[in-house]
Amino acid sequence: MARLSDRAAGAVGSLGEYLAEQRRHAQLSLRQLSDLAGVSNPYLSQIERGLRKPSADVLQQLAKALRISAETLYVRAGILDPDENQEGKQPSGVVDAVLLDPALNERQKRVLLDVYASFVRENTPPADD
């Protein structure tokens, strides 16, 4: 059986397709996004068409301009491993389900994951030092 991250990668398409989808969702033209992100219009076009692989810095600029999670772009670009969170632990099925849900936008995903993380922290017994 394929790992969830493998299925997710196949389901979401390429980084360029995802960026173009997010740009359209934000109702921005290619030129508007390039101005907001400080990335040249031709370079952004090449990223969206899959001809260029942007650096982490460029992805950060694009995420900020689109008001989406830079981490999401890093995972889609292959910079971060989607199977590990910041603490190096395996994420729960809840996290995967939220991240893969096409009915939610990035802001809604962040809010849901923040609430979920707060509940997990609240229910985790304190570590004995």
Short mmCIF file of C-alpha atoms in Angstrom, two decimals:
data_model
loop_
_atom_site.label_atom_id
_atom_site.label_comp_id
_atom_site.label_asym_id
_atom_site.label_seq_id
_atom_site.Cartn_x
_atom_site.Cartn_y
_atom_site.Cartn_z
CA MET A 1 0.00 0.00 0.00
CA ALA A 2 1.35 3.46 -0.89
CA ARG A 3 2.26 5.77 1.94
CA LEU A 4 -0.10 8.67 2.52
CA SER A 5 2.58 11.18 1.52
CA ASP A 6 3.06 9.35 -1.80
CA ARG A 7 -0.66 9.44 -2.48
CA ALA A 8 -0.80 13.09 -1.45
CA ALA A 9 2.02 14.01 -3.79
CA GLY A 10 0.23 12.35 -6.69
CA ALA A 11 -3.09 13.95 -5.80
CA VAL A 12 -1.93 17.50 -5.40
CA GLY A 13 0.06 17.84 -8.60
CA SER A 14 3.19 19.85 -9.06
CA LEU A 15 4.41 22.88 -7.16
CA GLY A 16 3.79 25.08 -10.18
CA GLU A 17 0.21 23.88 -10.58
CA TYR A 18 -0.40 24.47 -6.87
CA LEU A 19 1.04 28.00 -7.03
CA ALA A 20 -1.09 28.83 -10.07
CA GLU A 21 -4.18 27.50 -8.28
CA GLN A 22 -3.42 29.55 -5.16
CA ARG A 23 -2.78 32.66 -7.27
CA ARG A 24 -6.13 32.25 -9.02
CA HIS A 25 -7.83 31.61 -5.67
CA ALA A 26 -6.35 34.89 -4.39
CA GLN A 27 -7.65 36.55 -7.57
CA LEU A 28 -4.20 37.78 -8.56
CA SER A 29 -2.70 38.01 -12.01
CA LEU A 30 0.76 36.64 -12.64
CA ARG A 31 2.08 40.21 -12.78
CA GLN A 32 0.36 41.18 -9.51
CA LEU A 33 1.81 38.19 -7.67
CA SER A 34 5.27 38.82 -9.09
CA ASP A 35 5.09 42.43 -7.84
CA LEU A 36 3.83 41.39 -4.38
CA ALA A 37 6.45 38.68 -3.99
CA GLY A 38 9.35 40.59 -5.51
CA VAL A 39 9.91 37.88 -8.11
CA SER A 40 10.22 38.65 -11.81
CA ASN A 41 7.16 37.96 -13.93
CA PRO A 42 9.01 35.63 -16.38
CA TYR A 43 10.59 33.67 -13.51
CA LEU A 44 7.22 33.21 -11.79
CA SER A 45 5.71 32.06 -15.07
CA GLN A 46 8.50 29.49 -15.46
CA ILE A 47 7.90 28.24 -11.89
CA GLU A 48 4.19 27.81 -12.55
CA ARG A 49 4.91 25.91 -15.77
CA GLY A 50 7.36 23.62 -13.96
CA LEU A 51 10.41 24.86 -15.85
CA ARG A 52 12.20 26.25 -12.78
CA LYS A 53 12.63 24.99 -9.24
CA PRO A 54 12.57 27.98 -6.88
CA SER A 55 14.78 28.38 -3.82
CA ALA A 56 13.42 28.30 -0.28
CA ASP A 57 13.74 32.11 -0.17
CA VAL A 58 11.60 32.54 -3.28
CA LEU A 59 9.04 30.10 -1.90
CA GLN A 60 8.95 32.10 1.34
CA GLN A 61 8.29 35.31 -0.63
CA LEU A 62 5.53 33.65 -2.66
CA ALA A 63 3.91 32.17 0.46
CA LYS A 64 3.90 35.55 2.15
CA ALA A 65 2.39 37.25 -0.92
CA LEU A 66 -0.28 34.55 -1.24
CA ARG A 67 -0.85 34.43 2.53
CA ILE A 68 -0.34 30.69 2.67
CA SER A 69 1.99 28.46 4.66
CA ALA A 70 5.59 28.48 3.48
CA GLU A 71 5.90 24.98 4.95
CA THR A 72 3.26 23.75 2.52
CA LEU A 73 5.29 25.10 -0.38
CA TYR A 74 8.49 23.58 1.03
CA VAL A 75 6.85 20.16 1.20
CA ARG A 76 5.50 20.48 -2.34
CA ALA A 77 8.93 21.56 -3.57
CA GLY A 78 10.59 18.59 -1.86
CA ILE A 79 12.54 20.75 0.60
CA LEU A 80 10.76 19.37 3.68
CA ASP A 81 9.72 15.80 4.38
CA PRO A 82 5.94 15.68 4.73
CA ASP A 83 6.22 12.67 7.03
CA GLU A 84 7.85 14.57 9.88
CA ASN A 85 6.76 17.59 11.84
CA GLN A 86 9.06 20.16 13.46
CA GLU A 87 9.75 17.91 16.46
CA GLY A 88 10.74 15.04 14.16
CA LYS A 89 7.66 13.03 15.12
CA GLN A 90 5.27 11.33 12.77
CA PRO A 91 2.15 13.45 12.24
CA SER A 92 -1.23 12.05 13.14
CA GLY A 93 -3.90 11.04 10.68
CA VAL A 94 -5.78 14.20 11.64
CA VAL A 95 -2.96 16.38 10.33
CA ASP A 96 -2.80 14.45 7.05
CA ALA A 97 -6.57 14.61 6.63
CA VAL A 98 -6.68 18.37 7.16
CA LEU A 99 -3.72 19.04 4.86
CA LEU A 100 -5.19 16.90 2.09
CA ASP A 101 -8.76 18.20 2.27
CA PRO A 102 -9.45 20.12 -0.96
CA ALA A 103 -12.56 21.74 0.55
CA LEU A 104 -10.41 23.81 2.95
CA ASN A 105 -8.27 26.80 2.05
CA GLU A 106 -4.81 27.30 3.56
CA ARG A 107 -6.02 29.69 6.27
CA GLN A 108 -8.70 27.25 7.39
CA LYS A 109 -6.15 24.43 7.46
CA ARG A 110 -3.79 26.48 9.63
CA VAL A 111 -6.57 27.38 12.06
CA LEU A 112 -7.78 23.79 12.35
CA LEU A 113 -4.25 22.49 12.89
CA ASP A 114 -3.55 25.18 15.50
CA VAL A 115 -6.69 24.21 17.42
CA TYR A 116 -5.85 20.52 17.13
CA ALA A 117 -2.28 21.12 18.36
CA SER A 118 -3.57 23.10 21.34
CA PHE A 119 -5.88 20.23 22.32
CA VAL A 120 -3.04 17.72 22.01
CA ARG A 121 -0.78 19.90 24.18
CA GLU A 122 -3.57 20.33 26.75
CA ASN A 123 -4.09 16.56 26.98
CA THR A 124 -0.41 15.59 27.05
CA PRO A 125 0.82 14.91 30.57
CA PRO A 126 3.79 17.04 31.64
CA ALA A 127 7.19 15.36 31.32
CA ASP A 128 8.95 14.54 34.57
CA ASP A 129 12.39 16.13 34.68
#
